[in-house]
Coordinates of C-alpha atoms in Angstrom, one line a residue:
X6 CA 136.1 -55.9 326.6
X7 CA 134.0 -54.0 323.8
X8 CA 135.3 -53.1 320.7
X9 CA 136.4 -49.4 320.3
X10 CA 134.4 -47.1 317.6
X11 CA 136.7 -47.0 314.2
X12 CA 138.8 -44.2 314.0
X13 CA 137.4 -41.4 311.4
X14 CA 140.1 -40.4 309.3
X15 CA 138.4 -37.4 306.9
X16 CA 139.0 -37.5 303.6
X17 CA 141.0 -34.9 301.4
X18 CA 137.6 -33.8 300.0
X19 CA 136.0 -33.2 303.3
X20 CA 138.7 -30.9 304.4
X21 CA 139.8 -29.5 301.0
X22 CA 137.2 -27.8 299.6
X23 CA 138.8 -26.3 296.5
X24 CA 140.4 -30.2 295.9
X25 CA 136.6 -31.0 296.0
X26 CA 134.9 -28.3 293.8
X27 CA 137.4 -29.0 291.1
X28 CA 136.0 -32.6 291.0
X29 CA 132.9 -33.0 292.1
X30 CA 131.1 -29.2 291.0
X31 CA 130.2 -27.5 287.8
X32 CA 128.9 -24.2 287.0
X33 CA 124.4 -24.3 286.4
X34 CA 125.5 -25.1 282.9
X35 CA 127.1 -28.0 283.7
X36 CA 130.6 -27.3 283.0
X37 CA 133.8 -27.7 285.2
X38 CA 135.2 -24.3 287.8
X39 CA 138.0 -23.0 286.2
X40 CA 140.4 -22.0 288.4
X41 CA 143.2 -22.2 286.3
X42 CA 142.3 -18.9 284.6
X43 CA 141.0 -17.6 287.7
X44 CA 143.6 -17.6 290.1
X45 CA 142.2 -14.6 292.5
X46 CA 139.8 -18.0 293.4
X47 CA 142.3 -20.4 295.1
X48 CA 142.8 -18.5 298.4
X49 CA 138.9 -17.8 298.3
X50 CA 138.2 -21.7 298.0
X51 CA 140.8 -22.3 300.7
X52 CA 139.7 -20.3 303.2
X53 CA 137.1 -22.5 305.5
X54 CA 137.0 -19.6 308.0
X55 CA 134.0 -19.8 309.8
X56 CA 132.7 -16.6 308.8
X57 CA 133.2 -14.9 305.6
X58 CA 132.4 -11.6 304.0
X59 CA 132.2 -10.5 300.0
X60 CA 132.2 -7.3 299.5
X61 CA 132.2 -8.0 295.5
X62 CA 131.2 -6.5 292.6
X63 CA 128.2 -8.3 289.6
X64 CA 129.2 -11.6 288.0
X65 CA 132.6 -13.0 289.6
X66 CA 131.6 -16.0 291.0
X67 CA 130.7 -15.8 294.8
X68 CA 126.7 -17.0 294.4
X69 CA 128.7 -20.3 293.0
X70 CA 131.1 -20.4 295.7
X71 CA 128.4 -20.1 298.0
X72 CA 126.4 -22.6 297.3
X73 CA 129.2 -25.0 296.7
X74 CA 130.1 -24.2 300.2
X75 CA 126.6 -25.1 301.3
X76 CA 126.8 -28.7 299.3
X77 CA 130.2 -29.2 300.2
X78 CA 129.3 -28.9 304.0
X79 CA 125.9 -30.8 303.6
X80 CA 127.9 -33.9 302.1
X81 CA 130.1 -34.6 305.0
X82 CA 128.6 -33.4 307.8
X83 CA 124.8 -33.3 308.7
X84 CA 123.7 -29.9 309.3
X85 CA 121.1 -27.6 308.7
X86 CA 122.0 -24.3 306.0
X87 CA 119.3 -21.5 306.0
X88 CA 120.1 -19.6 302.2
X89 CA 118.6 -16.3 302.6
X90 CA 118.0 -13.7 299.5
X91 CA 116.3 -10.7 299.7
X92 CA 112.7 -11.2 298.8
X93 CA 110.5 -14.5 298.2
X94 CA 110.8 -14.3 294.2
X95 CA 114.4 -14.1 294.5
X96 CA 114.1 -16.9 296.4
X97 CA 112.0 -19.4 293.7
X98 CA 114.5 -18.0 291.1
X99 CA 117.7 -18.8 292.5
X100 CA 116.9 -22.3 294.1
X101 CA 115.3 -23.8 290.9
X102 CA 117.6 -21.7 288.5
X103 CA 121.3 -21.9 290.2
X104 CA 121.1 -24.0 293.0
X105 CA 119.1 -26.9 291.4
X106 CA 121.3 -27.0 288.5
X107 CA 124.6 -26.9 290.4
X108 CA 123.7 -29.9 292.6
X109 CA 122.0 -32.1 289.7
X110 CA 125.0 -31.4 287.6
X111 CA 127.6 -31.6 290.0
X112 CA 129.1 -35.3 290.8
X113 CA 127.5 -35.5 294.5
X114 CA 127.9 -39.0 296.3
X115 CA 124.7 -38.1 298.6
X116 CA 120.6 -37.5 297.2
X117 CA 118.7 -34.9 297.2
X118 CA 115.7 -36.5 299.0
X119 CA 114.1 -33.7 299.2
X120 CA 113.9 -30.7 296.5
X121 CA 111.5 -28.3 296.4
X122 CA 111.7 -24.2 296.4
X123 CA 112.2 -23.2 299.9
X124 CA 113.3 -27.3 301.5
X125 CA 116.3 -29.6 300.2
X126 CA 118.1 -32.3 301.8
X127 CA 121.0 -33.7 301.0
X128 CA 122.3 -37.0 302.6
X129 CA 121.1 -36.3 306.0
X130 CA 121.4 -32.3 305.9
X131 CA 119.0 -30.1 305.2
X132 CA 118.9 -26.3 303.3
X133 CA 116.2 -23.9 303.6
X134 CA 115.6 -20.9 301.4
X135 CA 113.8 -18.1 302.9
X136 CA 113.3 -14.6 301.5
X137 CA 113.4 -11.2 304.1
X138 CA 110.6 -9.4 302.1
X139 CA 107.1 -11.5 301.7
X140 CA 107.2 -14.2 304.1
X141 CA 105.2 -14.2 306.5
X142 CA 105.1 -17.4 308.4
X143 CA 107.7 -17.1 311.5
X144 CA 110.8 -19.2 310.9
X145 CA 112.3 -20.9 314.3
X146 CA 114.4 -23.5 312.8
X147 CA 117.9 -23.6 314.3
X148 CA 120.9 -23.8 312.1
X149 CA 124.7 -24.9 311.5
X150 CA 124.8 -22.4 308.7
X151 CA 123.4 -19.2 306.9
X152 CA 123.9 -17.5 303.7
X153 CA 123.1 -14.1 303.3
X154 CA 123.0 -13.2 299.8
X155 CA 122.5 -10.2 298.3
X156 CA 122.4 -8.2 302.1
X157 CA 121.9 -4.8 300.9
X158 CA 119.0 -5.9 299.3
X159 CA 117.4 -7.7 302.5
X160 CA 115.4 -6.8 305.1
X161 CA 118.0 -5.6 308.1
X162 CA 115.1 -6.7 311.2
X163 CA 114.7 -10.0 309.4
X164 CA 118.4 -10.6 308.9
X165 CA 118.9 -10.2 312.5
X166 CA 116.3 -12.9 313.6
X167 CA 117.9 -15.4 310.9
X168 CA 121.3 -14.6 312.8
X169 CA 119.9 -16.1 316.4
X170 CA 119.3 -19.1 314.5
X171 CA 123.0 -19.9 314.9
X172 CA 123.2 -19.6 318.6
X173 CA 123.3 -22.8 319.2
X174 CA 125.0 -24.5 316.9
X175 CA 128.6 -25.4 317.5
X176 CA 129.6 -24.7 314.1
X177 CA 127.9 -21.0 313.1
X178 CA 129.1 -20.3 309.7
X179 CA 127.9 -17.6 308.0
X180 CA 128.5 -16.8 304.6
X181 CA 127.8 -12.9 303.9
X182 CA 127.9 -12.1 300.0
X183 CA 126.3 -8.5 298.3
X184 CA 127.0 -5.9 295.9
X185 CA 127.3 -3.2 298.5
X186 CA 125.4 -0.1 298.4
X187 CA 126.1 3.1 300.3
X188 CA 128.7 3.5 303.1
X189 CA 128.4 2.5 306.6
X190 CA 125.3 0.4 305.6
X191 CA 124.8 -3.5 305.0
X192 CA 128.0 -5.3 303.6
X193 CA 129.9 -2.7 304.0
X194 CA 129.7 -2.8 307.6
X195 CA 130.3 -6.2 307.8
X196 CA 133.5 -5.5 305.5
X197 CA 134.8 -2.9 308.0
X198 CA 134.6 -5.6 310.7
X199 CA 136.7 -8.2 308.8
X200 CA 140.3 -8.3 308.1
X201 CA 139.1 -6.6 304.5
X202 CA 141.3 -8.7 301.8
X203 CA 142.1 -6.6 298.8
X204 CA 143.4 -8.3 295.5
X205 CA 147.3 -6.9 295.1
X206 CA 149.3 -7.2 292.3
X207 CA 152.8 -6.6 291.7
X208 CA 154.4 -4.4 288.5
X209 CA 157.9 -5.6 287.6
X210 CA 159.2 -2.6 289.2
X211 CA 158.6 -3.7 292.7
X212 CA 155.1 -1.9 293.1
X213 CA 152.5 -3.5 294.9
X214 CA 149.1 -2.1 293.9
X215 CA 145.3 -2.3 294.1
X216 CA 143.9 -2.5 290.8
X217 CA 141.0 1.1 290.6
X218 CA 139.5 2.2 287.8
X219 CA 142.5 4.9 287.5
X220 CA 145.1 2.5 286.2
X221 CA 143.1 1.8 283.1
X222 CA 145.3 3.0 280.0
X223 CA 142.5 3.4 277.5
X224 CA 144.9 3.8 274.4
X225 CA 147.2 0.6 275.3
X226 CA 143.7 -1.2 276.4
X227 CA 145.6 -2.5 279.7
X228 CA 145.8 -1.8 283.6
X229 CA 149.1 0.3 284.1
X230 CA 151.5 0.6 286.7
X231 CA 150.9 3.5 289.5
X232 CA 154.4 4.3 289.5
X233 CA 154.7 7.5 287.0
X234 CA 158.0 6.2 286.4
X235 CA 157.2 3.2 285.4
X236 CA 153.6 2.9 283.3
X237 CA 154.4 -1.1 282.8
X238 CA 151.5 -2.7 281.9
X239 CA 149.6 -5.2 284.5
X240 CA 148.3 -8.6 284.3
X241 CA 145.1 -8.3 286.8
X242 CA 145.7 -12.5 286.8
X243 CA 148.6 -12.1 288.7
X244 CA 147.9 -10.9 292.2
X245 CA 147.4 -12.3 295.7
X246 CA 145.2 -11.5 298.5
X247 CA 146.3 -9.5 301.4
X248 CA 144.9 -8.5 304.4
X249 CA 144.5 -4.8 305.0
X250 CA 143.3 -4.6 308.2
X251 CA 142.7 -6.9 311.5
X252 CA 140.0 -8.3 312.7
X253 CA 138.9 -8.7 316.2
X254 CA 136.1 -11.4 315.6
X255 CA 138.6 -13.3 313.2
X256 CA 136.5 -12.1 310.1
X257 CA 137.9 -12.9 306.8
X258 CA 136.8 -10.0 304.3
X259 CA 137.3 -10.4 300.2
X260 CA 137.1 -7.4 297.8
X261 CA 136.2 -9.2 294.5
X262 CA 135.9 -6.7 291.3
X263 CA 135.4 -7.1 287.3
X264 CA 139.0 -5.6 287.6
X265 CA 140.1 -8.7 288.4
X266 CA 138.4 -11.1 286.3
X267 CA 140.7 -12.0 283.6
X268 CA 137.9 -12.3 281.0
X269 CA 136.9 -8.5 281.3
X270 CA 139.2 -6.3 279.6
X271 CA 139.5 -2.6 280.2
X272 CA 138.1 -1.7 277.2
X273 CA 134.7 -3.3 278.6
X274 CA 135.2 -1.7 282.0
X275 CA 135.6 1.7 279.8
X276 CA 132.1 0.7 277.9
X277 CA 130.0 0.0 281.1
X278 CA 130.7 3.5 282.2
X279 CA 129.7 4.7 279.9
X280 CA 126.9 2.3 279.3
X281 CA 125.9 3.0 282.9
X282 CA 123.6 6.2 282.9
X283 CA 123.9 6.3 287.0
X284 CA 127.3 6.4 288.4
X285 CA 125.9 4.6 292.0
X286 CA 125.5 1.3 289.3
X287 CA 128.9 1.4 288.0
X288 CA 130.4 1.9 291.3
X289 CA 128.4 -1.1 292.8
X290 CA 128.1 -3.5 290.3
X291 CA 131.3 -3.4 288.3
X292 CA 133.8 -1.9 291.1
X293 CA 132.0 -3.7 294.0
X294 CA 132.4 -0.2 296.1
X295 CA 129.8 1.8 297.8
X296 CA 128.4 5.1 296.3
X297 CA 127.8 7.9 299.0
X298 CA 126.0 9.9 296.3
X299 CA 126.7 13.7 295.2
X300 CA 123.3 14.4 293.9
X301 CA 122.3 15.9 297.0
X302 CA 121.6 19.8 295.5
X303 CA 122.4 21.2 292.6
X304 CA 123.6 25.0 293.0
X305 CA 123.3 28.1 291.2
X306 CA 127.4 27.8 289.9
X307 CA 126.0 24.7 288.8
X308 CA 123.0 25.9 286.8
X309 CA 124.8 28.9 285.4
X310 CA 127.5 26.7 284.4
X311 CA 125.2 25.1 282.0
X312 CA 123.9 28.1 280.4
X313 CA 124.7 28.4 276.9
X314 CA 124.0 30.4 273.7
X315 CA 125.0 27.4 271.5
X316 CA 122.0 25.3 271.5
X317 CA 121.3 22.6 268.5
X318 CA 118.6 20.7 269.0
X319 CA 117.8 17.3 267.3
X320 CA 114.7 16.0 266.1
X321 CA 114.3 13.9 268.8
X322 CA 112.4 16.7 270.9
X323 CA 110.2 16.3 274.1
X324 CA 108.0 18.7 275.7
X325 CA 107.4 18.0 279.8
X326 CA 104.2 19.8 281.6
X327 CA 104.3 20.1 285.0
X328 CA 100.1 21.0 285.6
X329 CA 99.0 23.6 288.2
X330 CA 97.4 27.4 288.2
X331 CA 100.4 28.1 286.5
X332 CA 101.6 25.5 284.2
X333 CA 105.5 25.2 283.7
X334 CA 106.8 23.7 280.7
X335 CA 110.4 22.2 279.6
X336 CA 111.2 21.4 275.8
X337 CA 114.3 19.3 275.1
X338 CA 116.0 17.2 272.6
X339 CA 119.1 14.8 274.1
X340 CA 121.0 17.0 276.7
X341 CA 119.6 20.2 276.1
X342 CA 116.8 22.7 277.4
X343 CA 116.1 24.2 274.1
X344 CA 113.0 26.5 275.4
X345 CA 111.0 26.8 279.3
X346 CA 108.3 28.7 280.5
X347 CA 104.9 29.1 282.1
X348 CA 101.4 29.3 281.2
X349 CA 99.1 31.5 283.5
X350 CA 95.7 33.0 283.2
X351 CA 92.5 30.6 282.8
X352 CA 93.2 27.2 283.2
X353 CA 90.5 26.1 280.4
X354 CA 93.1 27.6 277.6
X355 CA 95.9 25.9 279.5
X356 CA 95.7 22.2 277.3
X357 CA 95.4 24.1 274.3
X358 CA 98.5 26.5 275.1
X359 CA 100.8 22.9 275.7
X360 CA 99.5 21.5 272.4
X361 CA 100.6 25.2 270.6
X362 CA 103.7 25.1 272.1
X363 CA 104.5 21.7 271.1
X364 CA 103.5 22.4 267.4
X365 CA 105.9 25.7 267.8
X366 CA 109.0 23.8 269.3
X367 CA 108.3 20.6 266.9
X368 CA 107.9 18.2 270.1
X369 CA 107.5 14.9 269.0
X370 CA 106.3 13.4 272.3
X371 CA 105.0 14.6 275.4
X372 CA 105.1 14.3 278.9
X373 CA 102.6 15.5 281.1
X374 CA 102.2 15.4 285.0
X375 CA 99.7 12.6 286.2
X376 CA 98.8 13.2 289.2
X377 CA 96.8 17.0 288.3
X378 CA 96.1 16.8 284.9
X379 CA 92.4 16.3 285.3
X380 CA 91.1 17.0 282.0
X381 CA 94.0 18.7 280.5
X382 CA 96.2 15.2 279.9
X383 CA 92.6 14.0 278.0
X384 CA 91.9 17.1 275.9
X385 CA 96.0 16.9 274.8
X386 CA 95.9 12.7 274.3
X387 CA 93.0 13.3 272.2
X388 CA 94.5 15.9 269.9
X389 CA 97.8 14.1 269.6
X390 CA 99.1 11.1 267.1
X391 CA 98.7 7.7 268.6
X392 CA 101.6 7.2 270.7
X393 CA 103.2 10.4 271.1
X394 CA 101.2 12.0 274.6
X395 CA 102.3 9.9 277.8
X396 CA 101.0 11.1 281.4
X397 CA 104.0 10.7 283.7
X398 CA 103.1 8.6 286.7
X399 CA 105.7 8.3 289.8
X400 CA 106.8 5.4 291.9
X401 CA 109.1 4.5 294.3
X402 CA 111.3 2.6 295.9
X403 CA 113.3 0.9 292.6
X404 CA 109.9 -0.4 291.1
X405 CA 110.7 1.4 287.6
X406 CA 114.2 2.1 287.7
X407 CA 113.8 2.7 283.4
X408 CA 110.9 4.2 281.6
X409 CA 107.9 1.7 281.6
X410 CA 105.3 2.2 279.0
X411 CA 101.5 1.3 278.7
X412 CA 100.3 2.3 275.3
X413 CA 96.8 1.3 276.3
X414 CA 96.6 4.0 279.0
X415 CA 98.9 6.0 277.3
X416 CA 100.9 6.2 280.5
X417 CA 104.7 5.6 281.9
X418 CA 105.9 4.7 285.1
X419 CA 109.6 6.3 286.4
X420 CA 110.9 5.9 289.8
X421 CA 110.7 9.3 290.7
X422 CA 113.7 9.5 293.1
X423 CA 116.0 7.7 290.2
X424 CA 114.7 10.1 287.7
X425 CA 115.4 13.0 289.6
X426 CA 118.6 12.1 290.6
X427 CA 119.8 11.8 286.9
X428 CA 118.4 15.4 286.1
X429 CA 119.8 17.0 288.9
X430 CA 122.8 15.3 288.0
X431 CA 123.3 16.1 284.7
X432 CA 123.1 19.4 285.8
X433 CA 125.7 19.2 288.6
X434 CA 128.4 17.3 286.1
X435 CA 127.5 20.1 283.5
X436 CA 126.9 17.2 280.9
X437 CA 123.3 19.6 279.3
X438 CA 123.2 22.8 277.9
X439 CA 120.3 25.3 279.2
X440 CA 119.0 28.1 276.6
X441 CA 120.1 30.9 278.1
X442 CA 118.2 34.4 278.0
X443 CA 115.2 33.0 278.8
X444 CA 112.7 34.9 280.9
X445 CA 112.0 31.8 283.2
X446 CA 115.6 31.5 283.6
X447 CA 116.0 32.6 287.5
X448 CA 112.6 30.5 288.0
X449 CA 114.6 27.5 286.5
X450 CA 117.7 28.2 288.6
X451 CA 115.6 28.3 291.7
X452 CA 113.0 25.5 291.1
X453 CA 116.6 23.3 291.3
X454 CA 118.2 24.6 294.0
X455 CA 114.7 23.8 296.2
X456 CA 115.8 20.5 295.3
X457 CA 117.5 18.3 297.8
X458 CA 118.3 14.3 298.8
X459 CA 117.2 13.0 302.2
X460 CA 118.1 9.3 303.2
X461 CA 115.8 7.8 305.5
X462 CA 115.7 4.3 307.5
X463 CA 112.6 2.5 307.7
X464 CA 110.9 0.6 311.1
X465 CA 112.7 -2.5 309.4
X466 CA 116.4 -0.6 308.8
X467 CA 116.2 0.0 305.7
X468 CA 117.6 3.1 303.7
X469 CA 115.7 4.9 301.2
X470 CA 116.7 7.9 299.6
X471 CA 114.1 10.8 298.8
X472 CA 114.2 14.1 296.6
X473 CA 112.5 16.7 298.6
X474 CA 112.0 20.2 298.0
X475 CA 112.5 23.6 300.2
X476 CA 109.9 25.7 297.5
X477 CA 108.9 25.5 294.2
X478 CA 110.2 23.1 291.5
X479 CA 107.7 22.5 288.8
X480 CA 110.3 23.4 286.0
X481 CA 112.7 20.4 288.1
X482 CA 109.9 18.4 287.4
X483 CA 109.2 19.4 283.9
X484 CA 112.3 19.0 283.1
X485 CA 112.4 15.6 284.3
X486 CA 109.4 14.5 282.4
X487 CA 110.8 15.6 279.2
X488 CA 114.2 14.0 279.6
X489 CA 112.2 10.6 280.2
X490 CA 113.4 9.3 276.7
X491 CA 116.9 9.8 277.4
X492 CA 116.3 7.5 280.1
X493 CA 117.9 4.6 278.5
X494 CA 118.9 0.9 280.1
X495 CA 122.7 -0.6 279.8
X496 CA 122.9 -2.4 276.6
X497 CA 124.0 -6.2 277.1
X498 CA 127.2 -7.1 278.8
X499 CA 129.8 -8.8 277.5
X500 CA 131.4 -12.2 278.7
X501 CA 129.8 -11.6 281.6
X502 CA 129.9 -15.2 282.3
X503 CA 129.0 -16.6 286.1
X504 CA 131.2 -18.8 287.6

């Protein structure tokens, strides 16, 4: 009679993969997880459900938990992991810069056999890194496991294909992790089909409550209690996670916000709003909610409600020059229109008409259309101080979400739907003053109003957002090249530490 096969009895560590991380993974630095001051992190790291969705906010620590997932699998079972980001840079920055670091610093029994960008192996498992954007050779490998990091960001007909590559496995876990984006798109769908876990925490008055931006007492510096009779202050480190909702396909759903993390007051929450010149960030990165927008058109109430008699203009003036037969023009110093207009009549005097008005408004810098400047932008460059004339040249599609200058060509690059969102914007949340008693002042009112957002999807899925127009808007655009300065990036973040 043969021998029977040993009995496997799995260790702790193979089953308990928070019991693990705590003694076998560090951060990229090198240095322990802390749960201890991160509590909202223990049912996060217990859950081994087979899929998983984080619908999260910037820097709380699911990229870690991710990939210690990934090596915490790979060890103790052979598998194969595909770790998908959105684009092939993304790609050669996160597997040399946070995964590399993780697993070399990280006390793991098995080798990495094989480490380079897009191929590692560990013990006998293996983890590819694929981008959606960029590749181009077709991918057939099949898989125990994917990541999808970042999914709002990806490629939606790529991230489809990478899904088949579970179909046969017996495991199929799938890991889906992103800042979310706008409603009913990416994450956010995925967190609608999960059982969408939000972070509750209980006031010593018996309330049990989200934490939202709204229970953020600036004066006392603290989260306070919903309950108008109460206003007891919260600890956001004492909560629990609660399902809100079921799911059908047995999806388990997290809601991870800075709210939570204990080492972001709400005194810093109250900065990056500020700090944060377009609300979609704020909402996305440091709530981890969508943002359906509300830049869509800008109305007449809203224009007249910005008119005003009481205009002090700084120093820091710029004039904007939308070109043409007629050329419009916008002078402004940091959230106001202090003068508009047009130039008609021969085109030839048209350069030196901008460069008068400058010298009459005292406009240190200008901003002048690109694209049908033909001479003009040379004849005004020439005339001007080093430094001070800038032809405004439009791109799309996030390239140049901030102001970037070439001195050389004396030229700056703006995404032109960003840009125009924040003018239009402005306008809507009355947060500029407009000279008022202008004669240009209905052509102003109207060159807005032709303004309007479309979202489109792309033959891959993807959403992009557009600012068309319905008729004229060359003052819009004027406008918007002169308030190019007052473009201006969030300063650096505090403690914004990754886990």
């Amino acid at each position: 009679m043969s021998a029977s096969a040993p009995l496997y009895i799995p260790t702790r560590e193979a089953v308990d993969f928070r019991y693990y991380a705590e003694r076998r993974l560090t951060t990229e630095k090198g240095l322990p997880l802390d749960f201890r001051n991160r509590k909202y992190l223990h049912d996060i790291y217990d859950c081994m459900a087979p899929e998983v969705v984080f619908k999260k906010s910037a820097q709380c620590g699911m990229s870690q938990y991710s990939v210690g997932r990934v090596i915490h699998a790979s060890e103790h079972i052979p598998m194969t992991w595909i770790y998908i980001l959105p684009t092939r840079s993304a790609v050669g920055e996160f597997s040399q810069a946070r995964f590399n670091p993780i697993a070399t610093n990280s006390k793991i029994r098995k080798d990495m056999d094989v480490d380079n960008t897009h191929l590692k192996q560990i013990g006998s498992s293996f983890v590819y890194f694929r981008g959606t954007k960029g590749e181009v050779e077709a991918f057939s490998v099949p898989a125990d496991g994917l990541v999808i990091d970042e999914k709002d960001k990806c490629q939606p007909d790529t991230v489809g294909g990478f899904n088949e590559r579970l179909s046969a496995s017996p495991f199929k876990f799938k890991i889906i992790l992103s800042t979310p984006t706008r409603p009913g798109y990416g994450v956010d769908l995925d967190w609608k089909k999960s059982d969408q876990r939000e972070w509750f925490v209980v006031c010593k008055c018996g309330t049990e409550q989200v934490l939202k931006f709204r229970h953020i007492d600036p004066e006392r510096n603290a989260y306070v209690c919903e309950n108008v009779k109460c206003k007891a202050v919260l600890d956001p480190a004492q909560g629990h996670w609660k399902a809100t909702a079921v799911s059908a396909a047995g999806i388990v759903g997290y809601h991870p916000t800075q709210l939570i993390c204990p080492w972001i007051t709400p005194a810093e929450i109250l900065k990056k709003k500020g700090d944060y010149e377009f609300p979609a960030d704020f909402d996305n990165y440091v709530l981890g909610e969508t943002y359906a927008g509300g830049t869509d058109t800008v109305t007449r109430a809203d224009m007249i409600g910005c008119l005003s008699d009481s205009i002090s203009p700084t120093r820091n003036r710029s004039l904007g020059v939308d070109w043409g037969n007629t050329t419009w023009f916008v002078a402004r110093s940091p959230g106001q229109l202090i003068h508009y207009g047009k130039i008609t009549g021969d085109t030839r005097t048209h350069a030196r008409q901008v460069l008068e008005w400058a010298d009459k408004l005292k406009c240190g810098n200008l901003f002048m259309d690109f694209g049908f400047g033909d001479t003009k932008n040379k004849d005004v460059i020439d005339k001007r101080p080093a430094g001070t004339t800038w032809m405004v040249l439009y791109t799309k599609d996030g390239k140049d979400l901030y102001p970037k200058y070439n001195t050389d060509k004396n030229q700056v690059n703006v995404d032109r739907t960003r840009s125009l969102q924040l003018c239009m914007m402005e306008k809507k949340e009355q947060k500029c003053k407009i000279a008022t008693h202008n004669e240009c002042q209905e052509d102003l009112i109207e060159h807005y109003e032709n303004l309007y957002e479309k979202i489109e999807k792309d033959d891959h899925g993807e959403l992009h957002t557009f600012i068309e127009n319905k008729g004229p808007d060359h003052l819009a655009h004027a406008d918007n090249y002169a308030r190019i300065p007052e473009i201006k990036k969030p300063g650096p973040v505090a403690r914004m530490t990754q886990l």
